[in-house]
Short mmCIF file of C-alpha atoms in Angstrom, two decimals:
data_model
loop_
_atom_site.label_atom_id
_atom_site.label_comp_id
_atom_site.label_asym_id
_atom_site.label_seq_id
_atom_site.Cartn_x
_atom_site.Cartn_y
_atom_site.Cartn_z
CA MET C 1 -39.77 -132.78 2.83
CA GLN C 2 -42.56 -130.49 3.18
CA ARG C 3 -42.24 -126.93 3.54
CA ASN C 4 -44.38 -124.41 4.33
CA LYS C 5 -45.32 -121.48 1.71
CA GLN C 6 -45.12 -117.86 3.05
CA THR C 7 -46.19 -114.78 1.68
CA VAL C 8 -43.72 -112.32 1.08
CA GLN C 9 -44.23 -108.44 0.93
CA ASP C 10 -41.62 -106.64 -1.98
CA GLY C 11 -42.31 -103.53 -0.31
CA VAL C 12 -43.79 -102.17 -3.52
CA GLY C 13 -47.47 -103.81 -2.73
CA SER C 14 -47.40 -107.25 -4.67
CA VAL C 15 -47.87 -110.60 -2.78
CA ALA C 16 -45.88 -112.90 -3.71
CA ASN C 17 -45.60 -116.64 -2.25
CA SER C 18 -41.96 -117.66 -0.97
CA ILE C 19 -40.65 -121.60 0.50
CA PHE C 20 -36.85 -120.00 0.92
CA PHE C 21 -38.43 -116.91 3.34
CA ASP C 22 -40.02 -118.22 7.04
CA GLN C 23 -40.71 -114.12 8.05
CA LEU C 24 -43.05 -111.51 6.12
CA GLU C 25 -40.23 -108.79 6.96
CA MET C 26 -36.71 -109.10 6.33
CA SER C 27 -33.92 -106.04 5.91
CA THR C 28 -30.21 -106.09 5.77
CA ASN C 29 -27.16 -103.97 6.14
CA HIS C 30 -24.77 -104.90 3.79
CA VAL C 31 -21.94 -102.39 2.13
CA HIS C 32 -19.39 -103.28 -0.53
CA LEU C 33 -16.93 -100.21 -1.40
CA ILE C 34 -13.11 -100.25 -3.93
CA GLY C 35 -11.82 -96.65 -3.44
CA LYS C 36 -8.62 -94.68 -2.84
CA ILE C 37 -7.83 -94.36 1.16
CA SER C 38 -8.22 -90.89 0.91
CA SER C 39 -6.67 -89.85 4.42
CA ALA C 40 -4.04 -91.32 6.99
CA ALA C 41 -5.12 -94.23 8.66
CA ARG C 42 -5.33 -92.92 12.74
CA PHE C 43 -4.91 -95.97 14.96
CA TYR C 44 -6.64 -95.96 18.45
CA THR C 45 -7.14 -98.01 21.51
CA HIS C 46 -10.27 -97.97 23.90
CA SER C 47 -10.22 -98.34 27.30
CA SER C 48 -11.61 -102.24 26.43
CA GLY C 49 -8.12 -103.10 25.48
CA ARG C 50 -9.11 -102.96 22.01
CA SER C 51 -7.69 -101.76 19.34
CA VAL C 52 -9.61 -99.49 16.23
CA CYS C 53 -8.30 -98.08 12.87
CA GLN C 54 -10.51 -95.18 11.39
CA PHE C 55 -9.71 -93.59 8.05
CA THR C 56 -11.04 -91.42 4.95
CA LEU C 57 -11.97 -93.52 1.99
CA ALA C 58 -12.52 -91.68 -1.49
CA THR C 59 -14.73 -93.19 -4.52
CA ASN C 60 -16.05 -91.91 -7.32
CA GLU C 61 -19.23 -92.25 -9.32
CA ASN C 62 -19.53 -91.59 -13.30
CA TYR C 63 -22.79 -90.71 -15.12
CA LEU C 64 -23.77 -88.55 -18.06
CA ASP C 65 -25.72 -85.84 -17.39
CA GLU C 66 -28.43 -83.85 -19.62
CA ASN C 67 -25.87 -82.36 -22.44
CA GLY C 68 -24.54 -86.04 -22.24
CA GLU C 69 -22.12 -85.42 -21.98
CA THR C 70 -19.57 -87.93 -18.48
CA LYS C 71 -19.37 -86.24 -15.15
CA SER C 72 -17.17 -87.41 -12.19
CA LYS C 73 -18.99 -87.39 -9.15
CA GLN C 74 -16.48 -87.81 -5.57
CA TYR C 75 -17.78 -89.55 -2.34
CA LYS C 76 -16.01 -89.99 1.04
CA HIS C 77 -17.06 -92.41 3.53
CA ARG C 78 -15.94 -92.62 6.73
CA VAL C 79 -14.46 -95.97 7.53
CA CYS C 80 -13.52 -98.02 11.08
CA ALA C 81 -11.91 -101.74 10.98
CA TRP C 82 -11.11 -103.56 13.92
CA GLY C 83 -9.33 -107.00 15.12
CA ARG C 84 -6.40 -108.61 12.39
CA TRP C 85 -7.69 -104.92 10.25
CA VAL C 86 -5.70 -102.56 12.11
CA ARG C 87 -2.69 -104.98 12.41
CA VAL C 88 -2.61 -104.76 8.42
CA LEU C 89 -3.87 -100.94 7.83
CA GLU C 90 -0.28 -100.27 10.33
CA GLU C 91 1.44 -102.00 7.33
CA PHE C 92 -0.18 -101.13 3.79
CA GLY C 93 -3.07 -98.56 5.08
CA GLU C 94 -1.73 -95.77 3.28
CA ALA C 95 -3.39 -92.69 1.75
CA GLY C 96 -3.51 -93.17 -2.01
CA ILE C 97 -3.93 -97.52 -1.76
CA GLN C 98 -7.00 -98.77 -3.34
CA ILE C 99 -8.72 -100.90 -1.34
CA ALA C 100 -12.65 -103.22 -1.16
CA LEU C 101 -13.90 -103.77 1.81
CA GLU C 102 -16.80 -104.97 2.27
CA GLY C 103 -19.37 -104.04 5.98
CA LYS C 104 -22.60 -102.25 7.48
CA LEU C 105 -23.45 -99.50 7.95
CA VAL C 106 -22.92 -98.03 11.80
CA SER C 107 -23.56 -95.15 14.14
CA ARG C 108 -23.33 -93.82 17.17
CA PHE C 109 -22.54 -90.69 19.57
CA TYR C 110 -20.21 -89.43 22.09
CA PHE C 111 -19.76 -86.58 23.72
CA ARG C 112 -17.30 -83.93 22.99
CA ASP C 113 -17.36 -80.57 25.52
CA GLY C 114 -20.91 -81.69 27.09
CA VAL C 115 -22.77 -82.16 23.64
CA LYS C 116 -24.12 -84.40 21.69
CA GLN C 117 -22.36 -85.95 18.58
CA TYR C 118 -23.82 -88.50 16.41
CA ILE C 119 -21.97 -90.36 13.57
CA SER C 120 -22.11 -92.82 10.47
CA GLU C 121 -19.73 -95.23 9.64
CA VAL C 122 -18.87 -97.90 7.19
CA GLU C 123 -17.49 -101.16 9.95
CA ALA C 124 -15.50 -102.52 7.48
CA ASN C 125 -15.42 -106.34 7.89
CA ASP C 126 -12.94 -107.98 5.52
CA LEU C 127 -11.33 -105.72 3.25
CA VAL C 128 -8.66 -106.00 -0.13
CA ILE C 129 -5.69 -104.71 -0.90
CA MET C 130 -5.47 -103.80 -4.38
CA SER C 131 -2.63 -101.33 -5.17
#
């Protein structure tokens, strides 16, 4: 079997040959997070009948400052989960529980009081309750 080599640009300006990629442009939207649920999960049912769970996930990042001292910074991520994860989070998704999740970053808008509001959140595809 003969494969055609494609030229792939790595985004820095160099060009490499590859037998694995069929397109010149590639992109991915993939998020992995491990953290603690920091807010009580909220459950909604849309007019379409689909259930959704929304919660905030807190993650911590440790780093060294310019003096060599260890510092910690906390990030809060807005997360939504659909389908079977709604049932799992109804039972186990209380604040303080540590989870690992895999998903994608999504952006959407909605109207509140006639004003268009934009939001970005992580849409969970898979999750594991760790504690």
